[in-house]
Coordinates of N, CA, C and O in Angstrom, one line a residue:
M187 N -5.9 -62.7 -26.4 CA -5.0 -62.6 -25.3 C -5.7 -63.3 -24.1 O -4.9 -63.9 -23.3
S188 N -7.0 -63.2 -24.0 CA -7.6 -63.8 -22.8 C -7.6 -65.3 -23.0 O -7.3 -66.0 -22.0
L189 N -7.8 -65.8 -24.2 CA -7.8 -67.3 -24.4 C -6.4 -67.9 -24.2 O -6.3 -69.0 -23.8
L190 N -5.4 -67.1 -24.4 CA -4.0 -67.5 -24.2 C -3.6 -67.4 -22.7 O -2.6 -67.9 -22.3
G191 N -4.4 -66.7 -21.9 CA -4.1 -66.5 -20.5 C -3.1 -65.3 -20.3 O -2.5 -65.2 -19.3
W192 N -2.9 -64.4 -21.3 CA -2.0 -63.3 -21.2 C -2.7 -62.1 -20.4 O -2.0 -61.3 -19.8
I193 N -4.0 -62.0 -20.5 CA -4.7 -61.0 -19.7 C -5.8 -61.7 -19.0 O -6.3 -62.8 -19.4
G194 N -6.2 -61.1 -17.8 CA -7.2 -61.8 -17.0 C -6.6 -63.0 -16.4 O -5.4 -63.3 -16.6
S195 N -7.4 -63.8 -15.8 CA -6.9 -65.1 -15.3 C -7.6 -66.2 -16.0 O -8.7 -66.0 -16.5
V196 N -7.0 -67.4 -16.1 CA -7.6 -68.5 -16.8 C -7.8 -69.6 -15.8 O -6.8 -70.0 -15.1
T197 N -9.0 -70.1 -15.8 CA -9.2 -71.3 -14.9 C -9.1 -72.5 -15.7 O -9.9 -72.8 -16.7
P198 N -8.0 -73.3 -15.5 CA -7.8 -74.5 -16.3 C -8.9 -75.6 -16.1 O -9.4 -75.7 -15.0
A199 N -9.3 -76.3 -17.1 CA -10.2 -77.4 -17.0 C -9.5 -78.5 -16.4 O -8.3 -78.7 -16.5
S200 N -10.2 -79.4 -15.7 CA -9.6 -80.6 -15.1 C -9.2 -81.5 -16.2 O -9.9 -81.6 -17.3
P201 N -8.0 -82.2 -16.1 CA -7.5 -83.0 -17.2 C -8.4 -84.1 -17.6 O -8.4 -84.4 -18.8
D202 N -9.2 -84.6 -16.7 CA -10.1 -85.7 -17.1 C -11.3 -85.3 -18.0 O -11.9 -86.1 -18.7
Q203 N -11.5 -83.9 -18.1 CA -12.6 -83.4 -18.9 C -12.2 -83.3 -20.4 O -13.0 -83.3 -21.3
G204 N -10.9 -83.2 -20.6 CA -10.4 -83.1 -22.0 C -10.9 -81.8 -22.7 O -10.9 -81.7 -23.9
Q205 N -11.2 -80.7 -21.9 CA -11.6 -79.5 -22.4 C -10.5 -78.4 -22.3 O -9.7 -78.5 -21.4
P206 N -10.5 -77.5 -23.2 CA -9.5 -76.4 -23.1 C -9.8 -75.5 -21.9 O -10.9 -75.6 -21.4
P207 N -8.8 -74.7 -21.5 CA -9.0 -73.8 -20.4 C -10.2 -72.9 -20.7 O -10.5 -72.5 -21.8
C208 N -11.0 -72.6 -19.6 CA -12.1 -71.7 -19.8 C -11.7 -70.3 -19.3 O -11.3 -70.1 -18.1
P209 N -11.8 -69.3 -20.2 CA -11.3 -68.0 -19.8 C -12.2 -67.3 -18.8 O -13.4 -67.5 -18.8
D210 N -11.6 -66.5 -17.9 CA -12.4 -65.7 -16.9 C -12.8 -64.4 -17.5 O -13.6 -63.7 -16.9
L211 N -12.3 -64.1 -18.7 CA -12.6 -62.8 -19.3 C -12.7 -63.0 -20.8 O -11.9 -63.7 -21.4
V212 N -13.8 -62.5 -21.4 CA -14.0 -62.7 -22.8 C -14.5 -61.3 -23.4 O -15.0 -60.5 -22.7
L213 N -14.4 -61.2 -24.7 CA -15.0 -60.0 -25.4 C -16.3 -60.5 -26.0 O -16.3 -61.4 -26.8
D214 N -17.4 -59.9 -25.6 CA -18.7 -60.3 -26.0 C -19.3 -59.2 -26.9 O -18.8 -58.1 -27.0
H215 N -20.4 -59.5 -27.5 CA -21.1 -58.6 -28.3 C -21.5 -57.3 -27.6 O -21.8 -57.4 -26.4
N216 N -21.5 -56.2 -28.3 CA -21.9 -54.9 -27.7 C -23.4 -55.1 -27.2 O -24.2 -55.7 -27.9
L217 N -23.7 -54.4 -26.1 CA -25.1 -54.4 -25.6 C -26.0 -53.8 -26.6 O -27.2 -54.1 -26.6
S218 N -25.5 -52.9 -27.4 CA -26.4 -52.2 -28.5 C -26.8 -53.2 -29.6 O -27.6 -52.9 -30.4
E219 N -26.1 -54.4 -29.6 CA -26.3 -55.4 -30.6 C -26.0 -55.0 -32.0 O -26.6 -55.4 -33.0
R220 N -25.1 -54.0 -32.1 CA -24.7 -53.6 -33.4 C -23.2 -53.2 -33.4 O -22.6 -53.0 -32.4
F221 N -22.7 -53.0 -34.6 CA -21.3 -52.5 -34.8 C -21.3 -51.0 -34.4 O -22.2 -50.3 -34.8
E222 N -20.4 -50.6 -33.6 CA -20.2 -49.2 -33.1 C -19.0 -48.6 -33.7 O -17.9 -49.2 -33.5
C223 N -19.1 -47.5 -34.4 CA -18.0 -46.8 -34.9 C -18.2 -45.3 -34.5 O -19.1 -44.6 -35.0
R224 N -17.5 -44.8 -33.5 CA -17.7 -43.5 -33.0 C -16.4 -43.0 -32.3 O -15.5 -43.8 -32.0
F225 N -16.3 -41.7 -32.1 CA -15.2 -41.1 -31.4 C -15.6 -41.0 -29.9 O -16.5 -40.2 -29.6
S226 N -15.1 -41.8 -29.0 CA -15.4 -41.9 -27.6 C -14.3 -41.2 -26.8 O -13.2 -41.0 -27.3
T227 N -14.6 -41.1 -25.5 CA -13.7 -40.5 -24.6 C -13.3 -41.5 -23.6 O -14.1 -42.2 -23.0
V228 N -12.0 -41.7 -23.3 CA -11.4 -42.6 -22.3 C -10.5 -41.9 -21.4 O -9.9 -40.8 -21.7
R229 N -10.3 -42.5 -20.2 CA -9.3 -42.0 -19.3 C -8.3 -43.1 -19.1 O -8.6 -44.3 -18.9
V230 N -7.0 -42.7 -19.1 CA -5.9 -43.7 -18.8 C -5.7 -43.7 -17.3 O -5.5 -42.7 -16.7
E231 N -5.8 -44.9 -16.8 CA -5.7 -45.1 -15.3 C -4.3 -45.6 -14.9 O -3.5 -46.0 -15.8
K232 N -4.1 -45.5 -13.6 CA -2.8 -46.1 -13.1 C -2.8 -47.6 -13.4 O -3.8 -48.3 -13.1
S233 N -1.7 -48.1 -13.9 CA -1.6 -49.5 -14.3 C -0.2 -49.9 -14.5 O 0.7 -49.0 -14.7
P234 N 0.1 -51.2 -14.6 CA 1.4 -51.6 -15.0 C 1.7 -51.6 -16.5 O 2.7 -52.0 -17.0
A235 N 0.6 -51.3 -17.3 CA 0.7 -51.4 -18.8 C 1.9 -50.5 -19.3 O 1.9 -49.3 -19.3
M236 N 2.9 -51.2 -19.9 CA 4.1 -50.5 -20.3 C 3.8 -49.5 -21.5 O 4.4 -48.5 -21.6
M237 N 2.8 -49.9 -22.3 CA 2.5 -49.0 -23.4 C 1.8 -47.7 -23.0 O 1.9 -46.7 -23.7
L238 N 1.3 -47.6 -21.8 CA 0.6 -46.4 -21.3 C 1.4 -45.7 -20.3 O 0.9 -44.7 -19.7
Q239 N 2.7 -46.0 -20.1 CA 3.5 -45.3 -19.1 C 3.6 -43.8 -19.5 O 3.8 -43.5 -20.6
G240 N 3.4 -43.0 -18.4 CA 3.5 -41.5 -18.6 C 2.2 -40.9 -19.1 O 2.2 -39.7 -19.4
M241 N 1.2 -41.7 -19.2 CA -0.1 -41.2 -19.7 C -1.2 -41.2 -18.7 O -2.3 -40.8 -18.9
E242 N -0.9 -41.7 -17.5 CA -1.9 -41.8 -16.4 C -2.6 -40.5 -16.2 O -2.0 -39.4 -16.1
G243 N -3.9 -40.5 -16.1 CA -4.7 -39.3 -15.8 C -5.2 -38.6 -17.1 O -6.0 -37.8 -17.0
S244 N -4.6 -39.0 -18.2 CA -5.0 -38.4 -19.5 C -6.5 -38.8 -19.8 O -6.9 -39.9 -19.7
V245 N -7.2 -37.8 -20.3 CA -8.6 -38.0 -20.8 C -8.5 -37.6 -22.2 O -8.3 -36.5 -22.6
L246 N -8.7 -38.6 -23.1 CA -8.5 -38.4 -24.5 C -9.7 -39.0 -25.4 O -10.3 -40.0 -25.0
G247 N -9.9 -38.4 -26.5 CA -10.8 -39.0 -27.5 C -10.1 -40.1 -28.2 O -8.8 -40.1 -28.4
V248 N -10.8 -41.1 -28.6 CA -10.3 -42.2 -29.4 C -11.4 -42.9 -30.2 O -12.5 -42.9 -29.8
W249 N -11.0 -43.4 -31.4 CA -12.0 -44.1 -32.2 C -12.3 -45.5 -31.7 O -11.4 -46.2 -31.2
V250 N -13.5 -45.8 -31.7 CA -13.9 -47.2 -31.5 C -14.6 -47.7 -32.8 O -15.2 -47.0 -33.5
A251 N -14.4 -49.0 -33.0 CA -15.0 -49.6 -34.2 C -15.0 -51.1 -34.0 O -14.0 -51.8 -34.2
H252 N -16.1 -51.6 -33.4 CA -16.2 -53.0 -33.1 C -17.7 -53.4 -32.9 O -18.5 -52.6 -32.5
G253 N -17.9 -54.7 -33.1 CA -19.2 -55.2 -32.7 C -19.2 -56.1 -31.5 O -20.2 -56.4 -30.9
E254 N -18.0 -56.5 -31.2 CA -17.7 -57.4 -30.0 C -16.6 -56.8 -29.2 O -15.5 -57.2 -29.2
G255 N -17.0 -55.8 -28.4 CA -16.0 -55.1 -27.6 C -16.2 -55.1 -26.1 O -15.5 -54.4 -25.4
R256 N -17.3 -55.8 -25.7 CA -17.7 -55.7 -24.3 C -16.9 -56.7 -23.5 O -17.0 -57.9 -23.6
F257 N -16.0 -56.2 -22.6 CA -15.3 -57.0 -21.7 C -16.3 -57.6 -20.7 O -17.0 -56.9 -20.0
T258 N -16.3 -58.9 -20.7 CA -17.3 -59.7 -19.8 C -16.5 -60.6 -18.9 O -15.6 -61.3 -19.4
F259 N -16.8 -60.6 -17.7 CA -16.1 -61.4 -16.7 C -16.9 -62.6 -16.2 O -18.2 -62.5 -16.1
R260 N -16.3 -63.7 -16.0 CA -16.9 -64.9 -15.5 C -17.8 -64.7 -14.3 O -18.9 -65.2 -14.2
N261 N -17.3 -63.8 -13.4 CA -18.1 -63.5 -12.2 C -17.5 -62.2 -11.6 O -16.5 -61.7 -12.1
E262 N -18.2 -61.7 -10.6 CA -17.8 -60.4 -10.0 C -16.4 -60.5 -9.3 O -15.7 -59.6 -9.2
Q263 N -16.1 -61.7 -8.8 CA -14.8 -61.9 -8.1 C -13.6 -61.7 -9.1 O -12.6 -61.1 -8.8
V264 N -13.8 -62.2 -10.4 CA -12.8 -62.0 -11.4 C -12.6 -60.5 -11.7 O -11.5 -60.0 -11.7
R265 N -13.8 -59.8 -11.9 CA -13.7 -58.4 -12.2 C -13.1 -57.6 -11.1 O -12.2 -56.8 -11.3
S266 N -13.5 -57.8 -9.8 CA -12.9 -57.1 -8.7 C -11.4 -57.4 -8.5 O -10.7 -56.5 -8.1
S267 N -11.0 -58.6 -8.7 CA -9.6 -59.0 -8.5 C -8.8 -58.3 -9.6 O -7.7 -57.7 -9.2
L268 N -9.2 -58.2 -10.8 CA -8.5 -57.5 -11.8 C -8.4 -56.0 -11.5 O -7.4 -55.3 -11.8
E269 N -9.5 -55.5 -11.0 CA -9.6 -54.0 -10.6 C -8.5 -53.7 -9.5 O -7.8 -52.8 -9.6
R270 N -8.5 -54.6 -8.5 CA -7.5 -54.4 -7.4 C -6.1 -54.5 -7.9 O -5.2 -53.8 -7.3
K271 N -5.8 -55.3 -8.9 CA -4.5 -55.5 -9.4 C -4.1 -54.4 -10.4 O -3.1 -54.5 -11.1
L272 N -5.0 -53.4 -10.6 CA -4.8 -52.3 -11.5 C -4.7 -52.7 -13.0 O -4.0 -52.1 -13.8
C273 N -5.4 -53.8 -13.3 CA -5.4 -54.3 -14.7 C -6.4 -53.7 -15.7 O -6.6 -54.2 -16.7
F274 N -7.1 -52.6 -15.3 CA -8.0 -51.9 -16.2 C -7.4 -50.5 -16.5 O -7.8 -49.5 -15.9
P275 N -6.5 -50.5 -17.4 CA -5.7 -49.2 -17.6 C -6.5 -48.2 -18.4 O -6.1 -47.0 -18.4
I276 N -7.6 -48.5 -19.1 CA -8.3 -47.6 -19.9 C -9.8 -47.8 -19.6 O -10.3 -48.9 -19.6
K277 N -10.5 -46.7 -19.3 CA -12.0 -46.8 -19.1 C -12.7 -45.7 -19.9 O -12.2 -44.6 -20.1
Y278 N -13.9 -46.1 -20.4 CA -14.8 -45.1 -21.0 C -15.2 -44.2 -20.0 O -15.6 -44.6 -18.9
V279 N -15.3 -42.9 -20.3 CA -15.7 -41.9 -19.3 C -16.8 -41.0 -19.8 O -17.0 -40.8 -21.0
D280 N -17.5 -40.4 -18.9 CA -18.6 -39.4 -19.2 C -18.0 -38.0 -19.4 O -16.8 -37.8 -19.4
D281 N -18.9 -37.0 -19.5 CA -18.4 -35.7 -19.8 C -17.7 -35.1 -18.6 O -17.0 -34.1 -18.7
D282 N -17.8 -35.7 -17.4 CA -17.1 -35.2 -16.2 C -15.8 -36.0 -16.0 O -15.1 -35.9 -15.0
G283 N -15.4 -36.9 -17.0 CA -14.2 -37.7 -16.9 C -14.3 -38.9 -15.9 O -13.3 -39.4 -15.5
E284 N -15.5 -39.3 -15.6 CA -15.7 -40.4 -14.7 C -16.1 -41.7 -15.4 O -16.9 -41.6 -16.4
P285 N -15.6 -42.8 -15.0 CA -16.0 -44.1 -15.7 C -17.5 -44.2 -15.8 O -18.3 -43.9 -14.9
T286 N -18.0 -44.7 -17.0 CA -19.4 -44.9 -17.2 C -19.7 -46.2 -17.9 O -18.9 -46.7 -18.6
T287 N -21.0 -46.6 -17.6 CA -21.5 -47.8 -18.4 C -22.7 -47.3 -19.3 O -23.3 -48.1 -19.9
T288 N -22.9 -46.0 -19.3 CA -24.0 -45.4 -20.0 C -23.7 -45.3 -21.5 O -22.6 -44.8 -21.9
Y289 N -24.6 -45.8 -22.3 CA -24.5 -45.7 -23.8 C -25.0 -44.3 -24.2 O -25.9 -43.8 -23.7
P290 N -24.3 -43.7 -25.2 CA -23.3 -44.2 -26.1 C -21.9 -43.9 -25.6 O -20.9 -44.2 -26.3
M291 N -21.7 -43.2 -24.4 CA -20.4 -42.9 -24.0 C -19.5 -44.2 -23.8 O -18.3 -44.2 -24.0
N292 N -20.2 -45.2 -23.3 CA -19.6 -46.5 -23.2 C -20.2 -47.3 -24.4 O -21.3 -47.8 -24.2
P293 N -19.6 -47.4 -25.5 CA -20.3 -47.9 -26.7 C -20.6 -49.4 -26.7 O -21.4 -49.9 -27.5
N294 N -19.9 -50.1 -25.8 CA -20.2 -51.6 -25.8 C -20.9 -52.1 -24.5 O -21.3 -53.2 -24.5
G295 N -20.9 -51.3 -23.5 CA -21.6 -51.7 -22.2 C -20.7 -52.5 -21.3 O -21.2 -53.1 -20.3
S296 N -19.4 -52.4 -21.4 CA -18.5 -53.1 -20.5 C -18.7 -52.6 -19.0 O -18.9 -51.4 -18.8
A297 N -18.7 -53.5 -18.1 CA -18.8 -53.2 -16.7 C -17.7 -52.3 -16.3 O -16.6 -52.4 -16.8
S298 N -18.0 -51.4 -15.4 CA -17.0 -50.4 -14.8 C -16.4 -49.5 -15.9 O -15.4 -48.9 -15.6
G299 N -17.0 -49.5 -17.1 CA -16.4 -48.7 -18.1 C -15.2 -49.2 -18.7 O -14.5 -48.5 -19.4
V300 N -14.8 -50.5 -18.5 CA -13.6 -51.0 -19.0 C -13.5 -51.0 -20.5 O -14.3 -51.5 -21.2
A301 N -12.4 -50.3 -21.0 CA -12.1 -50.2 -22.4 C -10.8 -51.0 -22.7 O -10.5 -51.1 -23.9
G302 N -10.1 -51.4 -21.7 CA -8.8 -52.1 -21.9 C -8.5 -52.9 -20.7 O -8.8 -52.5 -19.6
V303 N -7.7 -54.0 -20.9 CA -7.3 -54.8 -19.8 C -5.8 -55.1 -20.1 O -5.4 -55.4 -21.2
C304 N -5.0 -55.1 -19.0 CA -3.6 -55.4 -19.2 C -3.2 -56.6 -18.3 O -3.9 -56.9 -17.3
S305 N -2.1 -57.2 -18.6 CA -1.5 -58.3 -17.7 C -1.0 -57.6 -16.5 O -0.6 -56.4 -16.5
Q306 N -0.8 -58.4 -15.4 CA -0.2 -57.9 -14.2 C 1.2 -57.4 -14.3 O 1.6 -56.5 -13.7
N307 N 1.9 -58.0 -15.3 CA 3.3 -57.6 -15.5 C 3.4 -56.4 -16.5 O 4.5 -55.9 -16.7
G308 N 2.3 -56.0 -17.0 CA 2.2 -54.8 -17.9 C 2.7 -55.1 -19.4 O 2.6 -54.2 -20.2
R309 N 3.1 -56.3 -19.7 CA 3.6 -56.6 -21.0 C 2.5 -56.7 -22.1 O 2.7 -56.5 -23.3
H310 N 1.3 -57.1 -21.7 CA 0.2 -57.3 -22.6 C -0.9 -56.3 -22.4 O -1.3 -56.1 -21.2
L311 N -1.4 -55.8 -23.4 CA -2.5 -54.8 -23.3 C -3.6 -55.1 -24.4 O -3.2 -55.2 -25.6
A312 N -4.8 -55.4 -24.0 CA -5.9 -55.6 -24.9 C -6.9 -54.5 -24.7 O -7.3 -54.2 -23.6
M313 N -7.2 -53.8 -25.8 CA -8.1 -52.7 -25.7 C -9.0 -52.6 -26.9 O -8.6 -53.1 -28.0
M314 N -10.2 -52.1 -26.8 CA -11.1 -52.1 -27.9 C -11.2 -50.7 -28.6 O -11.5 -50.7 -29.8
P315 N -10.9 -49.6 -28.0 CA -10.7 -48.4 -28.8 C -9.5 -48.6 -29.7 O -8.6 -49.5 -29.5
H316 N -9.4 -47.8 -30.7 CA -8.3 -47.9 -31.7 C -7.5 -46.7 -31.8 O -7.7 -45.8 -32.7
P317 N -6.5 -46.6 -30.9 CA -5.6 -45.4 -31.0 C -4.8 -45.2 -32.3 O -4.4 -44.1 -32.7
E318 N -4.6 -46.4 -32.9 CA -3.9 -46.3 -34.2 C -4.7 -45.5 -35.3 O -4.1 -45.1 -36.3
R319 N -6.0 -45.3 -35.0 CA -6.8 -44.6 -36.0 C -6.9 -43.1 -35.7 O -7.6 -42.4 -36.3
C320 N -6.1 -42.7 -34.7 CA -6.1 -41.2 -34.3 C -4.8 -40.8 -33.9 O -4.7 -40.0 -32.9
V321 N -3.7 -41.2 -34.5 CA -2.3 -40.8 -34.1 C -2.1 -39.4 -34.7 O -1.4 -38.6 -34.1
Q322 N -2.6 -39.2 -35.9 CA -2.4 -37.9 -36.5 C -3.6 -37.0 -36.1 O -4.7 -37.4 -36.0
L323 N -3.3 -35.7 -35.9 CA -4.3 -34.8 -35.5 C -5.5 -34.6 -36.5 O -6.6 -34.4 -36.1
W324 N -5.2 -34.8 -37.8 CA -6.2 -34.7 -38.8 C -7.2 -35.8 -38.7 O -8.3 -35.7 -39.3
Q325 N -6.9 -36.9 -37.9 CA -7.8 -38.0 -37.8 C -8.8 -37.8 -36.7 O -9.7 -38.6 -36.5
W326 N -8.7 -36.7 -35.9 CA -9.6 -36.4 -34.8 C -10.8 -35.5 -35.4 O -10.6 -34.5 -36.0
P327 N -12.0 -35.9 -35.1 CA -13.2 -35.1 -35.5 C -13.3 -33.8 -34.6 O -13.9 -32.8 -35.0
W328 N -12.7 -33.9 -33.4 CA -12.8 -32.7 -32.5 C -11.6 -32.8 -31.5 O -11.2 -33.9 -31.1
M329 N -11.0 -31.7 -31.2 CA -10.0 -31.6 -30.1 C -10.0 -30.2 -29.6 O -10.6 -29.3 -30.2
P330 N -9.4 -30.0 -28.4 CA -9.3 -28.6 -27.9 C -8.7 -27.7 -28.9 O -7.7 -28.0 -29.6
S331 N -9.2 -26.5 -29.0 CA -8.7 -25.5 -30.0 C -7.2 -25.2 -29.9 O -6.6 -24.9 -30.9
D332 N -6.7 -25.2 -28.7 CA -5.2 -24.9 -28.5 C -4.3 -26.0 -29.0 O -3.1 -25.8 -29.1
W333 N -4.8 -27.2 -29.2 CA -4.0 -28.3 -29.7 C -3.3 -28.0 -31.0 O -2.2 -28.5 -31.3
A334 N -4.0 -27.4 -31.9 CA -3.5 -27.1 -33.3 C -2.2 -26.4 -33.2 O -1.3 -26.7 -34.1
N335 N -2.0 -25.5 -32.3 CA -0.7 -24.8 -32.2 C 0.3 -25.4 -31.3 O 1.5 -25.1 -31.2
K336 N -0.2 -26.4 -30.5 CA 0.6 -27.0 -29.4 C 1.2 -28.3 -29.9 O 2.3 -28.7 -29.5
Y337 N 0.5 -29.1 -30.7 CA 1.0 -30.5 -31.0 C 1.0 -30.7 -32.5 O 0.3 -30.0 -33.3
T338 N 1.9 -31.5 -33.0 CA 2.0 -31.9 -34.4 C 1.5 -33.3 -34.6 O 1.1 -33.7 -35.7
V339 N 1.4 -34.1 -33.5 CA 0.8 -35.5 -33.5 C 0.0 -35.6 -32.3 O 0.1 -34.9 -31.3
S340 N -0.9 -36.6 -32.3 CA -1.8 -36.9 -31.2 C -1.0 -37.5 -30.0 O 0.0 -38.2 -30.1
P341 N -1.6 -37.3 -28.8 CA -1.0 -37.9 -27.6 C -0.9 -39.5 -27.7 O -0.1 -40.1 -27.0
W342 N -1.8 -40.1 -28.5 CA -1.8 -41.5 -28.7 C -0.5 -42.1 -29.3 O -0.2 -43.3 -29.1
L343 N 0.3 -41.2 -29.9 CA 1.6 -41.7 -30.5 C 2.4 -42.3 -29.4 O 3.2 -43.2 -29.6
R344 N 2.3 -41.8 -28.2 CA 3.1 -42.2 -27.0 C 3.0 -43.7 -26.8 O 4.0 -44.3 -26.4
I345 N 1.9 -44.3 -27.0 CA 1.8 -45.8 -26.7 C 2.7 -46.6 -27.7 O 3.3 -47.6 -27.2
F346 N 2.8 -46.1 -28.9 CA 3.7 -46.8 -29.8 C 5.2 -46.5 -29.5 O 6.0 -47.4 -29.7
Q347 N 5.4 -45.3 -29.1 CA 6.8 -44.9 -28.7 C 7.2 -45.7 -27.5 O 8.3 -46.2 -27.4
N348 N 6.3 -45.9 -26.5 CA 6.6 -46.6 -25.3 C 6.9 -48.1 -25.7 O 7.8 -48.7 -25.1
A349 N 6.1 -48.7 -26.6 CA 6.3 -50.1 -27.0 C 7.7 -50.2 -27.7 O 8.5 -51.2 -27.4
Y350 N 8.1 -49.3 -28.5 CA 9.3 -49.3 -29.2 C 10.5 -49.2 -28.2 O 11.4 -50.0 -28.2
T351 N 10.4 -48.2 -27.3 CA 11.4 -48.0 -26.3 C 11.6 -49.3 -25.4 O 12.7 -49.7 -25.1
W352 N 10.5 -49.8 -25.0 CA 10.5 -51.0 -24.1 C 11.2 -52.2 -24.8 O 12.0 -52.9 -24.3
S353 N 10.9 -52.3 -26.1 CA 11.5 -53.4 -26.9 C 13.0 -53.2 -27.1 O 13.8 -54.2 -26.9
I354 N 13.3 -52.0 -27.4 CA 14.8 -51.7 -27.7 C 15.6 -51.9 -26.4 O 16.7 -52.5 -26.5
E355 N 15.1 -51.5 -25.3 CA 15.8 -51.6 -24.0 C 16.0 -53.1 -23.6 O 17.0 -53.4 -22.9
R356 N 15.2 -54.0 -24.1 CA 15.3 -55.4 -23.8 C 16.1 -56.2 -24.8 O 16.4 -57.3 -24.6
C357 N 16.4 -55.6 -25.9 CA 17.2 -56.3 -27.0 C 18.7 -56.1 -26.8 O 19.4 -56.7 -27.6
V358 N 19.1 -55.3 -25.9 CA 20.5 -55.0 -25.8 C 21.2 -56.0 -24.9 O 20.7 -56.5 -24.0

């Protein structure tokens, strides 16, 4: 998505160089230098991401499974610009629910705890955690004890429902 210019911003190469655009945001190797597969905690932030509508403020467990999941920015101006535009809809958090860069709570070492990036219009969402791996409650290694009697599916199902609803509303 970054290479296509759908998330982050893309700085085009000058035509005389004959080079493809150079992305301002890439996914780089985890700082741990290994594949990470663990159940981490993230917080859903205020953002235009249509898939995360109605989830703002949620602090949820989610599976991560990647070796190259560290969102890396060309420079601090790119990172701060995306932050101001609310394009970081998901962040790894510590036990107090605050964004963290501390390993293993942030399994890849992304700056500002970034676990996902969205486009300014909210149509595109790139994230490294895998909510599709924990849609059913039995896929969770831990959850609050009252969830068993309260829910039949995980709160992560909402992102797929949001995508379906958004698509259906635009097909009519």
